[in-house]
Amino acid sequence: MSGNLSILAAEPAKAGFGLRARAFAAQNKLFVIGIVIFSVILLASIFAEWIVPYSPTRIAFADKLQPPSLEHWMGTDKFGRDIFSRVLVGGQTSMMVGAFVTFLAIVIGVPIGLVSGYFGGWIDNLLMRFSDVFLAFPPLLLPISIVAALGPGLNNAMIALAVSWFPWYARITRGAVMRVRKELYVDAARAMGVSHARIMIRHITPNSLTPIIVQGSMDFGFTILAAASLSFIGLGARPPTIEWGLMAANSRTQFLEHWWTALCPGFAIFLTVLAVNLMGDGLRDVLDPKHGTSE
Amino acid sequence: MTGPILQITDLKVEFPGLVRNVRALRGVDLVLHKGQIVGLVGESGSGKSLTALACLGLVPNSGRVSGSIMLDGFEVVGRGELELGRLRGGVAAMIFQNPMRALNPFFTVGQQMVEVIRCHRPFGRTEAVEAASEGLRDVQMPDPEIALGKYPHQMSGGQIQRVMIALGLACRPRLLIADECTTALDVTVQAQILVLLRELTVSHDLSVLFITHDLSVVATVCDRVAVMYAGEVVENGSVTDVFADPLHPYTRKLMSTVPTLGRAGGELESIRGQVPDLALPLTGCTFCDRCDDALDVCAATPPGMRRYRADHQAACHDTARRMDVE
Amino acid sequence: MIKYIASRLILMVGILFGVLTITFFLGRVLPASPANLILGDRPTAEQIVRAEEELGLNKPLLVQYGLYLEQVARGDLGTSLRTDVPVIVEIRNRMGATIELTTLAIIIVIVIGIPLGVLSAVRQNSLVDNIARAGAVGGVAIPVFLLAMILQIIFYGQLNWLPLQGRMDSEILLDVEFPRTTGLFLIDTLMAGEWRAFKSALLHLVMPTLTLAIVTLASVTRITRNMMVEVLGEEYIRTAFAYGVPRRSIYYRHALKATLIPMMTIIGLTYGILLGGSVVVEFLFDWPGLGGFLVLSIVQNDFPAVLGTTFFLAATYLGINLIVDLLYFVVDPRLRAQ
């Protein structure tokens, strides 16, 4: 609106780091909450093996189907296993799934987008039509059919999800590339004989990073949800893998009388995805201020 | 004889924030009499657009407005939306900078004009369409009836700007506020619009507040000019007086930075330094840091507005010192 | 404009073709031995022979592909290995269930979600806005099966108000005769005047529809709000304010028209989400629709059924998107000018 100097240029000492950090936190409360929750979950997942109160595979029929109590914070399942411990370990699975799928989708999608956007023309057309085919499926349908073909299992599910998601990254990258390609310094680099590949990697990729990071952080959550859903219908993780969706699926015969067997792993998913989404939203607000509220 | 059409007294607009409290307007005083075309000049960030918005109560919700704006005798500051709605378009109308985005692309020009007309005058549909046609004719739009049926994307920037002017006039306002309305147009079109505006002030008994950063436009079209810097008016007066003898160092600098054809050689002047951060409470004169003629007193005390001629005022310690001596 | 429609149609056919190719290759190329996969764990000799014949697995791959394409062009999506009924017939029989479910869900979503999103944008940072946004953020994070199970626990387990699964009480289904004219039980039972059946159908619909609706509502509300906020920031909205156009008019005429196009895209996308989400919901509630059929077929390794149903669902989704694209012409004058 008015005043066109940033606070740093005018008065660097005026607003110290502490004040700025607090202002940031106050304006982006949700972002901070998301980061905090996610960090807790992440740490809990990483150190799950050390902090579990019971072994997640310890079977004890005598204790089966106990409601949540002080000994078993989330109760026990039909085999007497401590659900809280299993949830903690399941966190490892979900984190890994989220990271791996997003990573793989990026690794597949970004190069395609780079090539497509940079060269344009028939290459662009071909690659984008190819991606369009993947986008033509309603969500979840394609992963389901890929897993159907490959056979159930967490690895196949992850591959299926990554393959279904790469088109988004291809599109984002392509868009960013096309914007940057018009910049003069790209022409200048070409004129100096820098190879196509070099230009793409050194000049264009850094500029496309922001939307990719934003999309990736949002996808992380959806990946976890999708993987859990796949496991729930029997197409994802299989025993003895410990996964939240699978835990919910296994509880189907008892959950009506023993709500904790289904709701606890379900809640874990909810909390994790919520935290990730809040983080993703916050990240997007920070990196891409156009998404703010209007006046 | 009624009072001035626009009287702004000590207008302050603040945007409070957690870390920064931006004081965008710091006590603006401005008077516009009937039939005058007054130019409001300044760099971007000086607050000229904000002043215009404030006149119609269009300051964004996050801003806090204090002071007084009398629009044809009505106080604008503190009014509710309903009352403001009647003022807007009816008493004063605003024309914005970017014509291509100013109209809704989903409705025809005619539909939008008719809508606005019917908000302010008790016309039925046919009458309103007639009025719209007539309005377009007044702004010299070729084939007004056809134009009414067009969508904004089917028109050029110059044509849309004419439509905007027609829209502005359609409700017979007393004051037209033109905010950089020729900046987005090319030079020939710009000239046509300026000529049109001049004619309309006579034919429609209009007063105009013309906001721009372009001094040549001011020289062409305005009777009086007010110069803004960092949220305040630093100099105002008749165009002849101000251009002949600019009393404020900032005004002098502005004039010298305009390159003139025919004056060969010499460096292109620029004003050193940058516009101050409006979040800081500035002591003394806001222009002090960039002023070549700064005195010791300038950093400590803000200069008040002083009248030096019948229609020429400025706020500058150095000027006061010089003029008093002479 | 004709050109546009034609080009979109060609594009759609091309994509369908791609979809078909992918689903085909998924089945035939990827598993080491398609026959084994399809036949499951303990195939009988009969099944092996029939499968090989059925699938033409003894012929070269490209020939198989060509044959399949030809088959589909004729409208034949193969025959279910499990039930021995043509896949197309199975689809037709189950379509109604899915349509009823998704249509009801989408109506709820549109009727609640869009006005809520608009209200949220118009009164930013008010209580309504904050609740709506909180709900949206939460709703998007909740797994579909969790929500379904919670509903089941509350409304069936604790309160016993609603039935657990299925589309209608089995006794009523067996006793009462009503012609399946539309395939939508609510309508068919009403038309036949069968009150008990209608009530049963309605009760059975509540939980699955609610589940689908709530999850989708979250996305739609959020997207609508964001869209509306963006539109409200547009310059022409400011012009309308500057000319004294009343608030209501600005929101419901100017802003709403601008949001129509993205809105239609959202509705198209929403249908897609619903089609995808319905798989899980149908599975959970034992709902005899296409999603449930898909999962069942996968579990039973009924490959033609999987292939056919996937293709059908994808084609439907594409079709909806095509219709949305064409509707743009009606709404956006900028497109009409060629």
Short mmCIF file of C-alpha atoms in Angstrom, two decimals, chain A residues 129 132-141 144-146 148-150 222 225 228-229 232-233 235 245 248 251-252 255-256 259 262-263 266-267 269-270 273-274 277-278 281 292-294, chain C residues 11 15 18-19 22 26 30-31 37 124 137-138 140-143 145-146 149-150 152-153 156 164-165 222 225 229 232-233 272-273 275-276 279-280 283-284 294 298 310 313-314 317-318:
data_model
loop_
_atom_site.label_atom_id
_atom_site.label_comp_id
_atom_site.label_asym_id
_atom_site.label_seq_id
_atom_site.Cartn_x
_atom_site.Cartn_y
_atom_site.Cartn_z
CA ARG A 129 -0.75 -35.67 -23.15
CA ASP A 132 -2.94 -36.10 -18.87
CA VAL A 133 -3.80 -39.75 -19.17
CA PHE A 134 -2.70 -40.27 -15.60
CA LEU A 135 -4.69 -37.28 -14.48
CA ALA A 136 -7.78 -38.64 -16.20
CA PHE A 137 -8.35 -41.14 -13.45
CA PRO A 138 -10.33 -40.09 -10.42
CA PRO A 139 -8.16 -40.02 -7.33
CA LEU A 140 -7.38 -43.42 -5.80
CA LEU A 141 -8.66 -45.29 -8.83
CA ILE A 144 -5.95 -49.17 -6.91
CA SER A 145 -5.65 -50.61 -10.38
CA ILE A 146 -1.88 -50.47 -10.35
CA ALA A 148 -4.34 -54.73 -8.45
CA ALA A 149 -1.93 -55.50 -11.22
CA LEU A 150 1.24 -55.59 -9.20
CA PHE A 222 -2.49 -36.93 1.18
CA LEU A 225 -4.07 -40.83 3.77
CA ALA A 228 -3.76 -45.86 4.75
CA SER A 229 -6.91 -46.17 2.65
CA PHE A 232 -7.60 -50.51 4.73
CA ILE A 233 -9.15 -52.15 1.70
CA LEU A 235 -4.31 -53.43 -1.12
CA GLY A 245 -4.69 -48.19 7.95
CA ALA A 248 -7.96 -50.06 11.40
CA SER A 251 -10.25 -54.00 13.87
CA ARG A 252 -13.33 -54.33 11.72
CA PHE A 255 -14.53 -52.02 16.62
CA LEU A 256 -18.22 -51.66 17.40
CA TRP A 259 -13.89 -48.50 19.69
CA ALA A 262 -10.13 -48.57 15.22
CA LEU A 263 -10.26 -45.01 16.47
CA GLY A 266 -7.39 -43.56 12.83
CA PHE A 267 -6.81 -40.60 15.09
CA ILE A 269 -3.54 -40.62 10.91
CA PHE A 270 -5.78 -37.63 11.41
CA VAL A 273 -2.12 -35.38 8.26
CA LEU A 274 -3.52 -32.34 10.04
CA ASN A 277 -1.37 -29.84 6.13
CA LEU A 278 -1.01 -26.94 8.56
CA ASP A 281 -0.42 -24.22 4.28
CA GLY A 292 -3.31 -14.25 1.58
CA THR A 293 -6.66 -12.69 2.40
CA SER A 294 -7.87 -9.71 0.45
CA LEU C 11 -8.60 -35.04 -26.95
CA ILE C 15 -6.98 -39.84 -23.41
CA GLY C 18 -4.39 -43.93 -23.21
CA VAL C 19 -6.38 -44.99 -20.19
CA ILE C 22 -2.55 -48.38 -19.37
CA LEU C 26 -1.23 -53.27 -16.20
CA LEU C 30 3.23 -56.48 -15.38
CA PRO C 31 2.58 -59.65 -13.43
CA LEU C 37 -2.61 -63.69 -10.71
CA GLN C 124 -13.33 -12.96 6.61
CA VAL C 137 -8.68 -28.15 7.57
CA GLY C 138 -9.82 -30.90 9.88
CA VAL C 140 -9.48 -32.81 4.80
CA ALA C 141 -7.17 -34.58 7.22
CA ILE C 142 -9.62 -37.17 8.42
CA PRO C 143 -9.35 -40.61 6.83
CA PHE C 145 -12.72 -44.96 7.03
CA LEU C 146 -12.22 -43.31 10.40
CA MET C 149 -16.37 -46.09 11.61
CA ILE C 150 -17.06 -43.30 14.06
CA GLN C 152 -21.11 -46.56 12.73
CA ILE C 153 -20.09 -46.71 16.36
CA TYR C 156 -25.43 -48.13 15.09
CA LEU C 164 -24.83 -50.91 9.86
CA GLN C 165 -24.41 -51.83 6.25
CA ARG C 222 -12.10 -24.36 1.45
CA ARG C 225 -13.63 -19.62 0.11
CA VAL C 229 -11.50 -14.21 -1.62
CA LEU C 232 -13.26 -10.12 -4.08
CA GLY C 233 -9.76 -8.75 -4.42
CA GLY C 272 -14.00 -37.33 -9.23
CA ILE C 273 -13.14 -37.27 -5.55
CA LEU C 275 -15.95 -41.58 -7.35
CA GLY C 276 -12.61 -42.32 -5.81
CA VAL C 279 -14.57 -47.10 -3.29
CA VAL C 280 -13.64 -47.03 0.38
CA PHE C 283 -16.31 -51.27 0.84
CA LEU C 284 -17.02 -50.29 4.41
CA LEU C 294 -14.09 -53.12 -7.97
CA ILE C 298 -9.57 -57.26 -7.20
CA THR C 310 -11.74 -49.11 -13.94
CA LEU C 313 -15.14 -45.13 -13.96
CA ALA C 314 -12.30 -43.28 -15.66
CA TYR C 317 -14.89 -38.93 -14.89
CA LEU C 318 -13.55 -37.76 -18.22
#
